[in-house]
Coordinates of C-alpha atoms in Angstrom, one line a residue:
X15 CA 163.1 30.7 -20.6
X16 CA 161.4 27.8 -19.0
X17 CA 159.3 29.3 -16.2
X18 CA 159.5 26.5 -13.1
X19 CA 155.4 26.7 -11.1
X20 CA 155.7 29.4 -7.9
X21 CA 155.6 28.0 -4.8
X22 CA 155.8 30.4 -2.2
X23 CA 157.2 28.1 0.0
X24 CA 160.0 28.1 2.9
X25 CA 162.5 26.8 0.8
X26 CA 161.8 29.6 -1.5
X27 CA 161.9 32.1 1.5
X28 CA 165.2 31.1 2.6
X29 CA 166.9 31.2 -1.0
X30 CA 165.8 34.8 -1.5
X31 CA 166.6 36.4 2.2
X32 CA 170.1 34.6 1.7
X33 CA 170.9 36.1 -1.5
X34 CA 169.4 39.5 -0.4
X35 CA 172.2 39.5 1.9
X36 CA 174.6 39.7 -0.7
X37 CA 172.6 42.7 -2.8
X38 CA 174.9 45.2 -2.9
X39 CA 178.5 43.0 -2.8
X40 CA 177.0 40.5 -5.5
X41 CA 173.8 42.2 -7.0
X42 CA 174.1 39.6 -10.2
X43 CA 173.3 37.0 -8.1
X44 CA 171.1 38.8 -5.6
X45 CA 168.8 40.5 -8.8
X46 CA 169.0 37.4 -11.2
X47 CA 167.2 35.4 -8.4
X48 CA 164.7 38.1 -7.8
X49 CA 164.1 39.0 -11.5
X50 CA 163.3 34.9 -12.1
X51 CA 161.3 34.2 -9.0
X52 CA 159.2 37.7 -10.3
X53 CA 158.9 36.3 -13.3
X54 CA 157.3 33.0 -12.0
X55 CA 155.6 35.1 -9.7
X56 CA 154.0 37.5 -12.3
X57 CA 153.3 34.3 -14.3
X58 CA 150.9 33.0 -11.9
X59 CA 148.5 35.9 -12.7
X60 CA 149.1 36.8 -16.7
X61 CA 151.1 34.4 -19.4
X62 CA 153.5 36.7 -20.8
X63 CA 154.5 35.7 -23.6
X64 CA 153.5 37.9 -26.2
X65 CA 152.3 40.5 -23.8
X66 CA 153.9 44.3 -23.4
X67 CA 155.4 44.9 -20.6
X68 CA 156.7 48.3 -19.5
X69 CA 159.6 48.1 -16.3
X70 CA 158.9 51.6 -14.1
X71 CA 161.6 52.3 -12.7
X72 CA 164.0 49.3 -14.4
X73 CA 167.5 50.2 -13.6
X74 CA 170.0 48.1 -15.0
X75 CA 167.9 45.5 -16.8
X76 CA 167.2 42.9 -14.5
X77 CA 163.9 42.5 -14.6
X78 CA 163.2 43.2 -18.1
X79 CA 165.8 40.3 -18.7
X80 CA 164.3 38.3 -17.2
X81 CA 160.6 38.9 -18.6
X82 CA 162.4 38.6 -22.1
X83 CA 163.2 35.5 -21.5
X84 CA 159.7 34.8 -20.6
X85 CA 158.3 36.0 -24.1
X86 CA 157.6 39.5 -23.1
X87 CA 158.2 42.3 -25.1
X88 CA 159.5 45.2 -22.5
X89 CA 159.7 48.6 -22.8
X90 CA 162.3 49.6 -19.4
X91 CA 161.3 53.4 -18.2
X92 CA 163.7 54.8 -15.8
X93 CA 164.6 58.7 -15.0
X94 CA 168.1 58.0 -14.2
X95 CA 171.0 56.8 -17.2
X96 CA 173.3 56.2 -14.4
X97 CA 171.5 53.4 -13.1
X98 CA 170.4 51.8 -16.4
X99 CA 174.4 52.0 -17.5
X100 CA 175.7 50.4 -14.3
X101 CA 175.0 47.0 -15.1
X102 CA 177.5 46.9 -18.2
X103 CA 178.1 50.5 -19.3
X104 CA 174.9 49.9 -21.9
X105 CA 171.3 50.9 -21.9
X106 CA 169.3 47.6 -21.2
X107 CA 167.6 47.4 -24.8
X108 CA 163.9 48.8 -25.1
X109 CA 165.1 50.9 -22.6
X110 CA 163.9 54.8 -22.3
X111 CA 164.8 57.5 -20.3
X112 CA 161.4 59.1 -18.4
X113 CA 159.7 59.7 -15.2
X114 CA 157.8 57.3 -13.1
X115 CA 155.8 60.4 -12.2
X116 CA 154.9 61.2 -15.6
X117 CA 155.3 57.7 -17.8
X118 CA 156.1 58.5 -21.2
X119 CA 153.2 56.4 -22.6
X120 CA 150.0 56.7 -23.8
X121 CA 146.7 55.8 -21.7
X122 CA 145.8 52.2 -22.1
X123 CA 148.5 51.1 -23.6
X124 CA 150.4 48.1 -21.8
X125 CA 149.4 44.7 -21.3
X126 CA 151.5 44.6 -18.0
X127 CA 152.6 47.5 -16.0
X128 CA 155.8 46.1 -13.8
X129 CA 157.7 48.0 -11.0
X130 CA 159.9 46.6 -8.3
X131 CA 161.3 48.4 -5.2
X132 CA 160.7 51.9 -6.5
X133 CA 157.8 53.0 -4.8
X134 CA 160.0 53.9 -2.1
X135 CA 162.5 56.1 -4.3
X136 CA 160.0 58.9 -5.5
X137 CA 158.3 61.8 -4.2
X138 CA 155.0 60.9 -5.2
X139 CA 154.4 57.1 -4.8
X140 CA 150.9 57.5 -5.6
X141 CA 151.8 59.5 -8.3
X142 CA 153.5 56.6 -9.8
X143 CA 151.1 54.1 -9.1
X144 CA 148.2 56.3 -10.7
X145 CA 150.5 56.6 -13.9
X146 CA 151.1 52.8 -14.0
X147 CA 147.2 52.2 -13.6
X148 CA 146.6 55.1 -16.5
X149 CA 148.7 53.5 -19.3
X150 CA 147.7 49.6 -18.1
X151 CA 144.6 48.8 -21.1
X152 CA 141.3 47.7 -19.7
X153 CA 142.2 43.7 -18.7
X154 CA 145.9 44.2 -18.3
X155 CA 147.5 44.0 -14.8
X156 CA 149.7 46.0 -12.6
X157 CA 151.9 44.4 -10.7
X158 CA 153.5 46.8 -7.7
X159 CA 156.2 45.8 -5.5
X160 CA 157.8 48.0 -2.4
X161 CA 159.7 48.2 0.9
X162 CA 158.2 49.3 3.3
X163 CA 159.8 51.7 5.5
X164 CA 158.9 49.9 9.0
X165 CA 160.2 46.7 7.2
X166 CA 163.8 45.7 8.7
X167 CA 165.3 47.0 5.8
X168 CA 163.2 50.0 5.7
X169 CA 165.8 52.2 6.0
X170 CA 168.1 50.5 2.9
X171 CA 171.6 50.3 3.4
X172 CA 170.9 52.5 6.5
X173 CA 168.4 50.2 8.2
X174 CA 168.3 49.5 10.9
X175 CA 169.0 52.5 12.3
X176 CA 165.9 54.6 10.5
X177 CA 164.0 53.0 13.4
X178 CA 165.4 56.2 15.1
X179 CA 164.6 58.3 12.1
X180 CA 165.5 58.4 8.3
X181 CA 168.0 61.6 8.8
X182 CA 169.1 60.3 11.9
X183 CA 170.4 56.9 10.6
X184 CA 171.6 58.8 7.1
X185 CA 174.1 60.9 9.2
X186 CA 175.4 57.6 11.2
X187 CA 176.1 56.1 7.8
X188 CA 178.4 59.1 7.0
X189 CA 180.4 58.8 10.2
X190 CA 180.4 55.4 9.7
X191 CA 181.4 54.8 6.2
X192 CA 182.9 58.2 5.2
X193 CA 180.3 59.2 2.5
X194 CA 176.6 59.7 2.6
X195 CA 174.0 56.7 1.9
X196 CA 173.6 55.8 -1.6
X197 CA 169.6 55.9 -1.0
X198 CA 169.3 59.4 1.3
X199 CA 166.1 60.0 3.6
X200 CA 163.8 62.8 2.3
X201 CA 165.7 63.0 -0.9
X202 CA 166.0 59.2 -3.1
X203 CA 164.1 57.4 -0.4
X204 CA 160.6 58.0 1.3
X205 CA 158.7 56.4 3.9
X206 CA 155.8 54.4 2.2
X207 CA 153.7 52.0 4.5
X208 CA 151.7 49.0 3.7
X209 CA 148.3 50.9 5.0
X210 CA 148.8 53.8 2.2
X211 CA 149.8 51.4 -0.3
X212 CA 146.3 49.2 0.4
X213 CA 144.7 52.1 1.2
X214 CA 145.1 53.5 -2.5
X215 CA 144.8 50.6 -4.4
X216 CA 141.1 49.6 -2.4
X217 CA 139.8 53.2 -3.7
X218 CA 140.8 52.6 -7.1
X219 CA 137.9 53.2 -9.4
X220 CA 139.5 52.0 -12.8
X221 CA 141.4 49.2 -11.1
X222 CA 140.5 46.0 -9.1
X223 CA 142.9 45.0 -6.0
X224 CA 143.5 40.6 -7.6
X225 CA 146.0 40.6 -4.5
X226 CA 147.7 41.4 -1.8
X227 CA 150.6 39.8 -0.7
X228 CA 154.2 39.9 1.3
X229 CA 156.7 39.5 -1.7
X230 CA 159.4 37.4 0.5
X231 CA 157.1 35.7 3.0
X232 CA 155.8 32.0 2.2
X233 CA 152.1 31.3 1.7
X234 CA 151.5 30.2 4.9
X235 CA 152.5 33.5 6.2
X236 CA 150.9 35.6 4.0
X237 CA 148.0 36.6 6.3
X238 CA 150.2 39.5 8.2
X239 CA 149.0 41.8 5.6
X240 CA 145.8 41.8 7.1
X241 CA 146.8 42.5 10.3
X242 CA 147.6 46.2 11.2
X243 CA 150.5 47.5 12.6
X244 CA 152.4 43.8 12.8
X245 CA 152.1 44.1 8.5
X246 CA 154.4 46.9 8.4
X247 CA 157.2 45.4 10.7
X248 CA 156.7 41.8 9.5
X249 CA 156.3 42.3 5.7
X250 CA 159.3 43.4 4.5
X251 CA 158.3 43.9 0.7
X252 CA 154.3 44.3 -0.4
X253 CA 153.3 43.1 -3.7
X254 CA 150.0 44.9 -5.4
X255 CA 148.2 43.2 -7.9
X256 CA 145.6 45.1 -9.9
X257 CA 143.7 44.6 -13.3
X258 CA 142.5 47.5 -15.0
X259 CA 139.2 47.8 -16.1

């Protein structure tokens, strides 16, 4: 795959909130765009081609399609066979069933340790993001991307009603719609903030913080994460960038 530069610019910005609109009608398109603008992302800190990459938390294969294409050789983790099946009925290949809580992989063993929007789906988020630093070797990177649960879409499909409270808005969704929320508060979706998430990765003894930035956001805009309190509203999705030592 021919990996166009990053530019975190407007254009870029607009492209991405646009198709995030259509993420659960059209998830192809919403996920194909994300997958390659990670890629070219990811690419601006580590060439990966060649390198092994493990997908925490990979679902259905986007991602790790997408960092095929870029030369990678991807091992896809993921606790749940549902989701890696619902794509096209078939296990993404390189795929392997496992929690992100306890990765089924050795200590220092990854060139790149990848994980997109599932930070905010576990228990333990620090948990996760320990095990993705443990099997990362000395050099590699770990690249970390969440919601954030003051975010505008915080709350998921629910948003933006968790404002009021993740139970709250999870019992408006079942009046609403007939059924409960696909991602239910307290349960497959926990509220992570951007001042835990730096928090942890600042007091990180076998990891440096390479960067810190708001996934969506162009460059120009990327200061809010420095800025308490408006971060956690304004952000909508953190990135973490670490390289082991």
């Amino acid at each position: 795959m021919d990996i166009p530069p990053f530019r975190a610019d407007l254009a870029r910005s607009v492209r991405l909130f646009a198709a995030f609109r259509k993420e659960q009608s059209d998830p192809e398109l919403f996920y194909g765009l994300l997958a390659r603008d990670t890629v070219a992302q990811l690419s601006a800190f580590v060439l990966l081609d060649g390198q092994l990459v493990v997908d925490v938390g990979g679902g259905a294969g986007y991602f790790a399609e997408a960092l095929r294409g870029a030369g990678a050789r991807i091992v896809c983790v993921d606790v749940d066979a549902g989701e890696m099946t619902a794509r096209n009925g078939a296990m993404p290949a390189g795929s392997v069933l496992g929690s992100a809580l306890r990765l089924p992989l050795r200590s220092g063993t990854v060139d790149v340790c990848f994980s997109s929007n599932v930070l905010e789906h576990v228990p333990d988020p620090y948990l996760m993001a320990g095990e993705m630093v443990r099997v990362t070797r000395p050099g590699g990177l770990v690249y970390l991307s969440f919601t954030n649960w003051l975010s505008p879409w915080g709350g998921h499909e629910t948003s933006p009603w968790h404002y009021l409270g993740g139970h709250h808005a999870a019992r408006r969704y079942l009046r609403r719609h007939g059924r409960p929320p696909k991602n239910m508060y307290g349960e497959s979706m926990f509220g992570v903030s951007i001042a835990s998430a730096i928090r942890w990765a600042r007091r990180q003894t076998q990891a440096d913080v390479v960067a810190v930035l708001p996934r969506y956001l162009p460059a120009w805009a990327w200061w809010v994460t420095r800025v308490p309190g408006v971060r956690e509203f304004v952000t909508w999705n953190l990135v973490l960038v670490l390289r082991r030592r």
